[in-house]
XYZ file of C-alpha atoms in Angstrom:
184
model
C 0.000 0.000 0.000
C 2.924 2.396 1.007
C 4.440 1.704 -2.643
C 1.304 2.700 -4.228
C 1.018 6.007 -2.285
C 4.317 7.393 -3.073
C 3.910 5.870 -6.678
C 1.149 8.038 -6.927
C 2.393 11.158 -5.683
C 5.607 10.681 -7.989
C 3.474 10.494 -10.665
C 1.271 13.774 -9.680
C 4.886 15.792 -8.746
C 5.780 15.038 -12.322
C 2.351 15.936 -14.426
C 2.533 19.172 -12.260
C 6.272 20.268 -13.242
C 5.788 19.317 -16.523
C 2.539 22.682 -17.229
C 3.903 25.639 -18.810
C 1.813 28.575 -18.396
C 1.500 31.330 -20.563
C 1.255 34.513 -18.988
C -2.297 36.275 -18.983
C -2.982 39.194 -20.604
C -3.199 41.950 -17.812
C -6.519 42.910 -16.650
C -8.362 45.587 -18.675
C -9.323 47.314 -15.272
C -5.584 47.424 -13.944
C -4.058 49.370 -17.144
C -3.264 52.670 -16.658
C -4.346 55.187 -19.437
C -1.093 54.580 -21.826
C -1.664 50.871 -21.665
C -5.676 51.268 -22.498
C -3.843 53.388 -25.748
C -2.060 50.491 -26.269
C -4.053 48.202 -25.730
C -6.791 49.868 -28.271
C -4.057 50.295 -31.607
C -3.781 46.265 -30.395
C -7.372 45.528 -30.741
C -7.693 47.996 -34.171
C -5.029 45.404 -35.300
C -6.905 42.611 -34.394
C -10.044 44.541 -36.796
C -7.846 45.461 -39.534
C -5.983 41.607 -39.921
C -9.733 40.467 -39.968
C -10.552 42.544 -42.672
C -7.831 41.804 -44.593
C -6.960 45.071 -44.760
C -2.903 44.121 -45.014
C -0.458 41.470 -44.160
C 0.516 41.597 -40.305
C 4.103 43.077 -40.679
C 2.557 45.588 -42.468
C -0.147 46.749 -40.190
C 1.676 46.344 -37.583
C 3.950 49.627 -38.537
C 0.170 51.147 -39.330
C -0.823 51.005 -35.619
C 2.652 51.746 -34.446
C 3.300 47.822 -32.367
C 5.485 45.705 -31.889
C 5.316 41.659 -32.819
C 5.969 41.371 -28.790
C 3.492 44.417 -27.890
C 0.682 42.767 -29.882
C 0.910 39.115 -28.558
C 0.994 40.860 -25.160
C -2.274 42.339 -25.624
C -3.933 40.018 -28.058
C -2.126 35.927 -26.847
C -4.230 33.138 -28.421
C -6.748 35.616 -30.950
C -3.572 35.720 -32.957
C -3.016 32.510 -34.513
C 0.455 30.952 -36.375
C 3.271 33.053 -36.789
C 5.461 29.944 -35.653
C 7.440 27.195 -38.070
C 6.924 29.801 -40.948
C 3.475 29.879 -40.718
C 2.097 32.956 -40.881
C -0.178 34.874 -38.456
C -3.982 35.140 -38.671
C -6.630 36.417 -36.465
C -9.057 33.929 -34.326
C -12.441 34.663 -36.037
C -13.743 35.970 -32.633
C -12.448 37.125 -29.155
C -13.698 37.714 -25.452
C -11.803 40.897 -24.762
C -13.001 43.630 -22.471
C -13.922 46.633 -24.804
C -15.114 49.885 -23.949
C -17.726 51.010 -26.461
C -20.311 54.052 -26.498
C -24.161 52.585 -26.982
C -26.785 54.755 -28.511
C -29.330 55.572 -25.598
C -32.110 58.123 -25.716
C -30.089 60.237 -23.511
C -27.049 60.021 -25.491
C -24.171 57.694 -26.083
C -22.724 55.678 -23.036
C -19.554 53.673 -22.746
C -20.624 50.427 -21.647
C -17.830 47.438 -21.694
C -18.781 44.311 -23.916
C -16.554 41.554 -24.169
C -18.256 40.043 -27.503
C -15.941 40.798 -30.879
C -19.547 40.194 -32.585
C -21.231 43.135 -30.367
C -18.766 45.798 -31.157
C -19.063 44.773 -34.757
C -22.830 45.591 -34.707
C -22.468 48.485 -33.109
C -20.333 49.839 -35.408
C -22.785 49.077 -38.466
C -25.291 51.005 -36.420
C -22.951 54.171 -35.892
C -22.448 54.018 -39.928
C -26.104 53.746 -40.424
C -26.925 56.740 -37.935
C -23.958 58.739 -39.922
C -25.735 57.965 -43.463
C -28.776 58.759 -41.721
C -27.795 62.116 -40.360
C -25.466 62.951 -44.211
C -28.707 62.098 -45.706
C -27.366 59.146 -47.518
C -30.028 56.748 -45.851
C -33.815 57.006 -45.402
C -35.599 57.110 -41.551
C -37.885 54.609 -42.941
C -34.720 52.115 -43.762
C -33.210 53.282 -40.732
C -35.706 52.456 -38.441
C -36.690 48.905 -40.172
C -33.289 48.135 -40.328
C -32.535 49.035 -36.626
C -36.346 49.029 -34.830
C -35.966 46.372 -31.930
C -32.724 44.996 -32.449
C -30.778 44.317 -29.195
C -26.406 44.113 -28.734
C -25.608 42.580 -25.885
C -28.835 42.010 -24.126
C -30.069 46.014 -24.187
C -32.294 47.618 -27.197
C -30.368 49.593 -29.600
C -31.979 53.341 -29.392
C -33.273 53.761 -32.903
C -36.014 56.700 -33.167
C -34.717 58.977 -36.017
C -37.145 61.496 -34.611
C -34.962 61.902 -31.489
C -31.788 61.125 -32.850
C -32.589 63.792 -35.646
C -32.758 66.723 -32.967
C -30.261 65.457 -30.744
C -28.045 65.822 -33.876
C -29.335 69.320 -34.479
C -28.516 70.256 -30.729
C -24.955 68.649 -31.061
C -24.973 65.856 -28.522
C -24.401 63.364 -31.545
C -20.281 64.080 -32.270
C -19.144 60.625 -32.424
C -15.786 59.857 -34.115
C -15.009 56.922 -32.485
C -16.862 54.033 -31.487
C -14.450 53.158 -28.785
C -15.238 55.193 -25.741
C -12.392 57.530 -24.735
C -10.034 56.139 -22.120
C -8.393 59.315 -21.465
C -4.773 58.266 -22.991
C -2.617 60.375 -25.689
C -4.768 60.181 -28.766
């Protein structure tokens, strides 16, 4: 019985020593304002590989990162890059983003970790800019976006509202992300 026992734990000391961990990204909430910056060009890289808006060397010079800078930020949503290989994006993430969502009193930052949300969203802020340049109808507007919900809450979509909230100038949205205070 005593062989058995320290058979066993020999065994279990082994299996444990032989785990390599990866570091974790850092929490989103522990960044200070420069790392959110970061952190942000890392995730528009992320967008922009997706898109297939360039090969990876050459976005990233485009967002100003580093190979090391980028797998800090992004780990296992960037795929290959080893043996030759190269490196492609996962076709969807978990990360913490901070986005603004249209509300009837304005836009909010709300955090969403869903690649697929932010994606939405940022459909609906083209939509609302086509709809405010004129480029778009309220009655295509409002079918298009009329009860649809990101991330659990109802997307604000009376052009009525968002019309004169334009006209007072509470609409001035460049950027989807919400601001996270760092050098822009």
């Amino acid at each position: 019985m005593k062989r058995q026992a320290k058979k066993l734990m020999k065994k279990k000391r082994v299996a444990s020593e032989d785990i390599v961990r990866k570091p974790r990204s850092p929490r989103y909430s522990s960044l200070t304002a420069r790392e959110k910056a970061t952190r942000e060009r890392s995730l528009a890289l992320l967008s922009d590989l997706r898109g297939g808006k360039g090969p990876y060397t050459e976005l990233l010079r485009k967002h100003h990162l580093d190979t090391r800078t980028a797998h800090k930020y992004l780990g296992q949503d960037l795929l290959g890059g080893t043996g030759g290989k190269r490196v492609r994006p996962s076709k969807a993430d978990r990360r913490v983003r901070e986005l603004l969502f249209p509300m009837s009193s304005g836009d909010l930052p709300i955090l969403t970790r869903s690649s697929q949300d932010a994606t939405k969203l940022s459909e609906f802020f083209q939509d609302r800019d086509k709809l405010l340049r004129g480029k778009l109808t309220a009655q295509t507007f409002e079918a298009k976006w009329r009860g649809v919900r990101i991330g659990g809450q109802e997307v604000f979509a009376d052009v009525t509202v968002i019309l004169d909230m334009a006209n007072a100038g509470d609409l001035k949205v460049e950027n989807l992300y919400a601001s996270t205070g760092g050098a822009q």
